[in-house]
Coordinates of C-alpha atoms in Angstrom, one line a residue:
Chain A
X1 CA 99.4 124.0 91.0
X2 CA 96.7 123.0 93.8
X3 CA 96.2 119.6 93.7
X4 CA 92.7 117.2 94.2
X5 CA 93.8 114.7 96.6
X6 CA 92.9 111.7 98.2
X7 CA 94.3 110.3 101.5
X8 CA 93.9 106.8 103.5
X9 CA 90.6 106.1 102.1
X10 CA 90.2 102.3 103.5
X11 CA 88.0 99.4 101.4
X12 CA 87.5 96.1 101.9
X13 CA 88.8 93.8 99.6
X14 CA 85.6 93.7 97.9
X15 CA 86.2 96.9 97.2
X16 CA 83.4 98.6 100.1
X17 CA 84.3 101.5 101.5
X18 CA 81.3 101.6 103.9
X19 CA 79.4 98.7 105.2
X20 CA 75.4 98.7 105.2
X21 CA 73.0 99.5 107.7
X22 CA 74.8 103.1 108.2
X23 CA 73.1 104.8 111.3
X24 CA 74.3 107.7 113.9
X25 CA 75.7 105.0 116.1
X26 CA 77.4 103.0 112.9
X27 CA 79.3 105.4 110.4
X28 CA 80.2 102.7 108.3
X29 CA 77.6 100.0 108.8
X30 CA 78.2 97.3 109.7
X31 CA 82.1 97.7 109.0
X32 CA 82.0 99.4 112.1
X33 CA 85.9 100.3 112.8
X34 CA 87.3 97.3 110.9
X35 CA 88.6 99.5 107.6
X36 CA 90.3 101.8 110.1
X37 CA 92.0 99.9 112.3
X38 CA 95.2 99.9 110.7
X39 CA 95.2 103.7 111.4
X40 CA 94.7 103.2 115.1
X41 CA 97.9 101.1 115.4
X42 CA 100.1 104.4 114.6
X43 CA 101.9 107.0 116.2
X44 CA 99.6 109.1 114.5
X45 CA 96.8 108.3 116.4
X46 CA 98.2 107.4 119.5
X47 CA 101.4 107.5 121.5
X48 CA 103.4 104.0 121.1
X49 CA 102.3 102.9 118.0
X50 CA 104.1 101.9 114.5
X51 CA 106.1 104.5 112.9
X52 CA 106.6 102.0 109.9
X53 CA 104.9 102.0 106.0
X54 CA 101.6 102.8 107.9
X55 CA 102.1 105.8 109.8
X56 CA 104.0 107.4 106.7
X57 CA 101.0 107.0 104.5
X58 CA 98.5 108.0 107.4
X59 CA 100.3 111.9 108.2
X60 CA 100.1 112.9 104.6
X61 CA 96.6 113.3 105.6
X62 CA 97.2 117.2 106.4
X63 CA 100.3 118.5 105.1
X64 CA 99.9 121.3 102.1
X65 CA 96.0 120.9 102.5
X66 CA 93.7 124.2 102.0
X67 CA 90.1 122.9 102.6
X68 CA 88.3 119.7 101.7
X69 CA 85.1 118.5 99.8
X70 CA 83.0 115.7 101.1
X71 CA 79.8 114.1 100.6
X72 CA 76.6 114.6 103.3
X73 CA 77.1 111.0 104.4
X74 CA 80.4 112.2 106.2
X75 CA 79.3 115.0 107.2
X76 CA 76.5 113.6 108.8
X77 CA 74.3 110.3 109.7
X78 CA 71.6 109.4 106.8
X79 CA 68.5 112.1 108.2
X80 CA 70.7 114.7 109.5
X81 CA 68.8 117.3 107.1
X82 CA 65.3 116.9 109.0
X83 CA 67.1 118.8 111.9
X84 CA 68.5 122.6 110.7
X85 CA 70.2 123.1 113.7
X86 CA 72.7 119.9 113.8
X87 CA 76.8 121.0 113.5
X88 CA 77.4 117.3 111.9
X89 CA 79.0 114.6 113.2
X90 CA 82.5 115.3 114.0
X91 CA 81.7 117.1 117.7
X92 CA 82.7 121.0 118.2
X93 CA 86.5 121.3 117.3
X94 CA 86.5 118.8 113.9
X95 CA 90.0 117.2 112.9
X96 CA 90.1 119.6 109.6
X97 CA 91.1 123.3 110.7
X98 CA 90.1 124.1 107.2
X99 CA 87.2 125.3 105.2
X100 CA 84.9 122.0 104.2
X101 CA 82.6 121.6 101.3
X102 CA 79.9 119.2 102.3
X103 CA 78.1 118.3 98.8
X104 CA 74.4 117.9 99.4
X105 CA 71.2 118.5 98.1
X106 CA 69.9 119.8 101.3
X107 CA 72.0 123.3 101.7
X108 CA 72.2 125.6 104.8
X109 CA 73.8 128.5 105.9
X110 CA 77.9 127.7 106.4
X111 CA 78.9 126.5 109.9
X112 CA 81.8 128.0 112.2
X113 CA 83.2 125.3 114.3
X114 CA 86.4 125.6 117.3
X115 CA 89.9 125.0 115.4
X116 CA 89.5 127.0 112.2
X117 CA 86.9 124.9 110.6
X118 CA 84.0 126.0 108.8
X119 CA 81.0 123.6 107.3
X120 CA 79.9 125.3 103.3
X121 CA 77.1 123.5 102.1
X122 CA 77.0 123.1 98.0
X123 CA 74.3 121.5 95.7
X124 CA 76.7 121.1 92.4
X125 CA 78.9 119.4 90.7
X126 CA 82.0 117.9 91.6
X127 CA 84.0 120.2 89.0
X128 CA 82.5 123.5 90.1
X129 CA 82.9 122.1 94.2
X130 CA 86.5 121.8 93.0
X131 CA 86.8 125.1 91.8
X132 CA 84.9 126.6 94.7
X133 CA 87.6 124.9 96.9
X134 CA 90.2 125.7 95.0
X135 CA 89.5 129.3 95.7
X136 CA 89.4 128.5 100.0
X137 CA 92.3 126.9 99.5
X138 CA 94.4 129.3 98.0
X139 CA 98.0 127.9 96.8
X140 CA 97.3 124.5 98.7
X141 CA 95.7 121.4 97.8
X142 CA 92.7 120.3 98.2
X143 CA 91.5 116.7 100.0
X144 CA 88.5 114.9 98.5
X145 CA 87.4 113.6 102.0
X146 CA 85.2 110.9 100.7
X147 CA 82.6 109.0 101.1
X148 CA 82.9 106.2 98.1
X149 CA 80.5 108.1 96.2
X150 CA 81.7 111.3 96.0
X151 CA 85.8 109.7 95.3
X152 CA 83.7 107.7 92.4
X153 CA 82.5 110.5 91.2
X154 CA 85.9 112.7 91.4
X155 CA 87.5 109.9 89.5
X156 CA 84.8 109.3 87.1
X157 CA 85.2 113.4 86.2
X158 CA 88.9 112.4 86.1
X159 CA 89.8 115.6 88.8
X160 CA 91.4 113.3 91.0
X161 CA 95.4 113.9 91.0
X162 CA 96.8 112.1 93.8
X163 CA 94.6 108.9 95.6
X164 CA 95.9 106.5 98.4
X165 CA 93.3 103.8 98.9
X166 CA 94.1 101.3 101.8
X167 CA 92.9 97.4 100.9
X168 CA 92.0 95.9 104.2
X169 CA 91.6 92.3 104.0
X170 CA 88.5 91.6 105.2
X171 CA 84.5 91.1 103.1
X172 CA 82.3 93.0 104.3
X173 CA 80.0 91.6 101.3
X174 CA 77.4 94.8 101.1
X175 CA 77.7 98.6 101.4
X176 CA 78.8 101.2 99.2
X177 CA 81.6 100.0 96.2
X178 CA 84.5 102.5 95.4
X179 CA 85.6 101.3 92.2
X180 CA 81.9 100.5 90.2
X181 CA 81.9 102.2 86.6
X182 CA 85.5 103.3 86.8
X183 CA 86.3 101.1 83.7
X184 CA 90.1 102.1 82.4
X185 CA 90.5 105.2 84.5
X186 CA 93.6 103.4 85.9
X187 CA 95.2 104.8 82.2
X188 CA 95.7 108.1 83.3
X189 CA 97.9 107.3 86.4
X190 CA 101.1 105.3 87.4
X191 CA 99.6 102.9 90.1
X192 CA 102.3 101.5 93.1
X193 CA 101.0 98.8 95.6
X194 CA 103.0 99.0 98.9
X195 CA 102.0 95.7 101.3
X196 CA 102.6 96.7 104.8
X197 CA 103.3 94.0 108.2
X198 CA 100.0 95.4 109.7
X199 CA 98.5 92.9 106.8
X200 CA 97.1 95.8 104.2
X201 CA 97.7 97.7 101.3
X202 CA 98.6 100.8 100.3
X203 CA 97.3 101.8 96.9
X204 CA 99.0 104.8 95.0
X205 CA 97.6 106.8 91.9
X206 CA 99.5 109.7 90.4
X207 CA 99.2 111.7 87.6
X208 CA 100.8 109.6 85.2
Chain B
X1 CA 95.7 65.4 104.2
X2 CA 94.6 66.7 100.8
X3 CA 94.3 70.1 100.4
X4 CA 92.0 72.2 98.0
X5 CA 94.3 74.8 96.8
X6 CA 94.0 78.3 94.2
X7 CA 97.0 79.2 92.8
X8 CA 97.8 82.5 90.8
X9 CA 94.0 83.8 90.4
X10 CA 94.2 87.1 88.9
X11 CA 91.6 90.0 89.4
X12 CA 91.9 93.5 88.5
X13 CA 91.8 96.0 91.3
X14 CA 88.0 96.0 91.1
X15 CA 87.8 92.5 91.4
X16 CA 86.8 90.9 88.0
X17 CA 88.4 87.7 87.7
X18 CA 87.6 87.7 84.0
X19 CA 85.9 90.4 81.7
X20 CA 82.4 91.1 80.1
X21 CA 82.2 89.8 76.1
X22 CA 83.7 86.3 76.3
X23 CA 84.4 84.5 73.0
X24 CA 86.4 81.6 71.0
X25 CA 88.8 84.8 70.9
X26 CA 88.9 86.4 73.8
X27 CA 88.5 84.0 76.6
X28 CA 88.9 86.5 79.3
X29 CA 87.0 88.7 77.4
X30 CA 87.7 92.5 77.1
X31 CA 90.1 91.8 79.5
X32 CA 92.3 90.2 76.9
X33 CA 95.5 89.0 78.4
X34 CA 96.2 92.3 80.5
X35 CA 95.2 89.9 84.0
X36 CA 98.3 87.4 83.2
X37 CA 101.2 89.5 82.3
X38 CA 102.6 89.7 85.4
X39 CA 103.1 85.8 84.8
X40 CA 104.4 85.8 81.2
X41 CA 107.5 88.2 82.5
X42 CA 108.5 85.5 85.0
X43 CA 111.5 83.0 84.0
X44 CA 108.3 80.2 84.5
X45 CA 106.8 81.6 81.8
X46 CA 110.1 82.0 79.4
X47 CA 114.0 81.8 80.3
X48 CA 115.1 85.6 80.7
X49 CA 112.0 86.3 83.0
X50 CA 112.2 87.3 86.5
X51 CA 113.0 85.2 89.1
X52 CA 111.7 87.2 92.0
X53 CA 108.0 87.0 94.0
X54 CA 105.9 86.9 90.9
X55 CA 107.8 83.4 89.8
X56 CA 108.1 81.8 93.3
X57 CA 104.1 82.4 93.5
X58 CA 103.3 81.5 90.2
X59 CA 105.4 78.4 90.1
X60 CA 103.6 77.0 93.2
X61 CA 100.9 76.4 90.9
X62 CA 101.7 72.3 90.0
X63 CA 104.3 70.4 92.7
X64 CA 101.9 68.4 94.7
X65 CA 99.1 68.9 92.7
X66 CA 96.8 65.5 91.5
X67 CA 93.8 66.7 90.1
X68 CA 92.1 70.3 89.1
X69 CA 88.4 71.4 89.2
X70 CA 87.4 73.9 86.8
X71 CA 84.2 75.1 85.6
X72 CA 82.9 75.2 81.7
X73 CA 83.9 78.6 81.0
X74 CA 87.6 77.5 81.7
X75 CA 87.8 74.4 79.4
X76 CA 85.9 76.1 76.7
X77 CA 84.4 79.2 75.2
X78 CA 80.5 79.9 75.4
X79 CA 78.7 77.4 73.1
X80 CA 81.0 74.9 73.5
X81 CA 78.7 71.8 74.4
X82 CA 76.7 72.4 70.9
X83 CA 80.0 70.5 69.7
X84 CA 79.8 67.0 70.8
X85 CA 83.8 66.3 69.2
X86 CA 85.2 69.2 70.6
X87 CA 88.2 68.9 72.9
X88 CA 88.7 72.6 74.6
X89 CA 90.4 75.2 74.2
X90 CA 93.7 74.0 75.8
X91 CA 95.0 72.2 73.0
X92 CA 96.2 68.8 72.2
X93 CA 98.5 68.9 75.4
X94 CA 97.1 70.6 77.9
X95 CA 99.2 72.4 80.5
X96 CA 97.4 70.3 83.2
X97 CA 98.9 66.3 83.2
X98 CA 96.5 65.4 85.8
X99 CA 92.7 63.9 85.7
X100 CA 91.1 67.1 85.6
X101 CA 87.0 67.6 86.7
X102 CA 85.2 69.6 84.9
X103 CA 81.8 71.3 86.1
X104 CA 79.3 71.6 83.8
X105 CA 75.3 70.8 82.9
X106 CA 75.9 69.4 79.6
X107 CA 78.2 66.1 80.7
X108 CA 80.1 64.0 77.7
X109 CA 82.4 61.2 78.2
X110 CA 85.8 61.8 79.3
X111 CA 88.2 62.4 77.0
X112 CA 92.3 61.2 77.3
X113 CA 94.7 64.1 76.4
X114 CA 98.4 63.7 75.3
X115 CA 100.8 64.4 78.3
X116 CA 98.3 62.5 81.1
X117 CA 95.4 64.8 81.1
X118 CA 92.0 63.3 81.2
X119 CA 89.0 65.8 81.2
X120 CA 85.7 64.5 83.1
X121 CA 82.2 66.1 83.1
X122 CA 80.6 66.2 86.2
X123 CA 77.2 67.8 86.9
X124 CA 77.5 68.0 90.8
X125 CA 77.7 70.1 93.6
X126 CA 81.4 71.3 94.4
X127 CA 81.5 69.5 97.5
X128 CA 80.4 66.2 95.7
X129 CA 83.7 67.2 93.0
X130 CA 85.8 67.6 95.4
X131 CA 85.0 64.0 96.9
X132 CA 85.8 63.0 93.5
X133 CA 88.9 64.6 92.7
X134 CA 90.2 63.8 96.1
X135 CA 90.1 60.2 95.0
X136 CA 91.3 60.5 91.9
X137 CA 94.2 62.9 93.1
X138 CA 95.7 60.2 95.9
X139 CA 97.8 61.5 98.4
X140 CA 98.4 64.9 96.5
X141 CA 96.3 68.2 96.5
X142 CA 93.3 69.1 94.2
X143 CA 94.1 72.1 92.3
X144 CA 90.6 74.8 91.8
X145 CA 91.3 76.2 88.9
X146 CA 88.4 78.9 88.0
X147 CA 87.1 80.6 86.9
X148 CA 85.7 83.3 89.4
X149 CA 82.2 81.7 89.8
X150 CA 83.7 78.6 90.8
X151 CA 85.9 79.7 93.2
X152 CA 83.4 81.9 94.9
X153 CA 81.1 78.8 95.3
X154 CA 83.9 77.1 96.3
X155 CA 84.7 79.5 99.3
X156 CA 80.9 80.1 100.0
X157 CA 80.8 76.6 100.7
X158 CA 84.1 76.9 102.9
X159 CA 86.3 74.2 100.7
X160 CA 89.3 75.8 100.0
X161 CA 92.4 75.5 102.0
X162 CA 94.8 77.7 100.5
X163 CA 93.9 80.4 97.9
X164 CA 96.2 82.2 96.2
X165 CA 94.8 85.9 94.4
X166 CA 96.7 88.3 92.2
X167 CA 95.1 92.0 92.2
X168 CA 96.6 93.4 89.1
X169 CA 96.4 97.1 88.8
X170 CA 93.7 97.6 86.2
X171 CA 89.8 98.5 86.5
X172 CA 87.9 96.2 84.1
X173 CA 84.5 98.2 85.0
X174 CA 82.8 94.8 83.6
X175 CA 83.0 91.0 84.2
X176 CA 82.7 88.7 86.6
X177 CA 83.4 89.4 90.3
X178 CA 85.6 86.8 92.2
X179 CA 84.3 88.6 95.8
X180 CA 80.5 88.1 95.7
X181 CA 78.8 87.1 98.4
X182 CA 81.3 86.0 100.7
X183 CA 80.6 88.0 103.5
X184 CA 82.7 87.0 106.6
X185 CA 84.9 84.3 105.1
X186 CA 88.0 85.5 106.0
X187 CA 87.5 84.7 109.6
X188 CA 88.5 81.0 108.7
X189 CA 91.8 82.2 107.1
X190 CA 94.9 83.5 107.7
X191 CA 95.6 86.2 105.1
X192 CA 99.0 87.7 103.9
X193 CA 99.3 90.3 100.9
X194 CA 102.6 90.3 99.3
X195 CA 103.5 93.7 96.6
X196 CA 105.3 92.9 93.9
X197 CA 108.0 95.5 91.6
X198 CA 106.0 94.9 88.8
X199 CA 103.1 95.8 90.4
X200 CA 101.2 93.3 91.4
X201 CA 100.0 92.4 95.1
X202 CA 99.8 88.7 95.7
X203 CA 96.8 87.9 98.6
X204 CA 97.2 84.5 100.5
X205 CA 94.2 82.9 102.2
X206 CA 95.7 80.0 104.9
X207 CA 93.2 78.2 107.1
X208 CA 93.4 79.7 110.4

């Protein structure tokens, strides 16, 4: 069965996953690239870094994964709408190599991009996105991508199967929460927390 | 030097440091007792337990330890000061055995326990406890015992030099947040997070 899955989504530990004051020149606020920096330490990214509890977590990113769904504020800065001819932010060839389902209220026609990924735009809801990329994906999975919104909203629906959330330990005080209105949803899952040296934590839900 | 220590603070994943409905019942609310179980299966707790990083943490909560600040909402349940003979809600021997400062608008004399606790009402600002309890505590540490409000003013006004957090792996949806606010406060700090097997992570705050 294709499963809905979540991958190295990083909050603070008051539970942001985006600072405020999001712009095209700050993704996530004022977080800037302090809830990723424990992903820039790996071999993953670069050449020479840790292969330990980290790096593990971080390459599941890809593996088995048919197309993702993500909300408009990933896809784009806030105001990228006003302009019909902008490709998003993640430059000509973006990391995915999959079909992507940006959910937004502002639709366009779908986007072919260098390395076998292709921007669909969809105004609904996050069941029938799921279905939709379900369909692109064909026996894989699919990855919810984020933003905090749209993983709230996946786990409010209860569609979420598998979801690795990294605890950073910083406070970035204001931006968007993950976890708001998620009261009990932890019932439906076996939870593992995994500490790692780098100084965060790795955060499992499965299917229970 | 005396130190302003937390010890074995639980919050649930979402940070609520107690939950919504409070009463003479349910002190941590509709939490009930789901933040502390991960102490009641330690040998601390009751021979038989574990004796692994839950019970080393946990039992760090009294050596050294000469006096405790808590707020109103920890020594009794809403309503509490429309009873001028009550005593609290920890009994006739509380698990304290130390003076113990309690923060509060409606002040009453201080009252001698069995077993060496004395409770005392102060209406002040928590630097102005501290002061206080610092005296009263001699050499040894002052312990902040909670609840979440009171820590968080206590680490908003940058008084504590060792705090010690549980995130237990539960969403309350409802409560009262530990994290509010604090913006930035982990630049003073050294911070370790810990996993447990039972599935706890224990967070250490250390001043840089």
């Amino acid at each position: 069965m294709s499963l809905a899955r979540v991958h190295n989504f990083s909050i603070s530990l008051d539970g942001f996953g985006t600072g405020a004051d999001q712009g095209p020149d700050a993704h996530f606020g004022h977080a800037g690239d302090r809830l990723h920096q424990w992903m820039f330490a790996t071999q993953w990214w670069e050449a020479g870094g840790t292969a330990g509890v980290d790096d593990v977590f971080v390459q599941r990113h890809d593996p088995g994964i048919g197309a993702e769904i993500m909300g408009a504020g990933k896809w784009g800065h806030p105001g990228w709408h006003e302009d019909p001819d902008w490709k998003g932010a993640w430059g000509p060839n973006p990391p995915f190599h999959t079909p992507v389902f940006v959910l937004t209220h502002h639709t366009r026609p779908s986007i072919d991009m260098e390395g076998g990924t292709t921007f669909h735009f969809l105004d609904t809801s996050p069941a029938e996105a799921l279905e939709t990329a379900r369909k692109a994906a064909g026996d894989q999975d699919v990855r919810i991508g984020g933003g905090p919104t749209v993983i709230r909203d996946f786990l409010a629906a209860r569609l979420i199967d598998h979801l690795h959330v990294v605890v950073v330990p910083i406070l970035l005080g204001r931006g968007v929460r993950l976890w708001d209105g998620l009261e009990g949803v932890e019932k439906d899952y076996k939870i593992e927390q995994t500490s790692s040296p780098s100084g965060v934590t790795h955060l499992t839900f499965t299917r229970a």
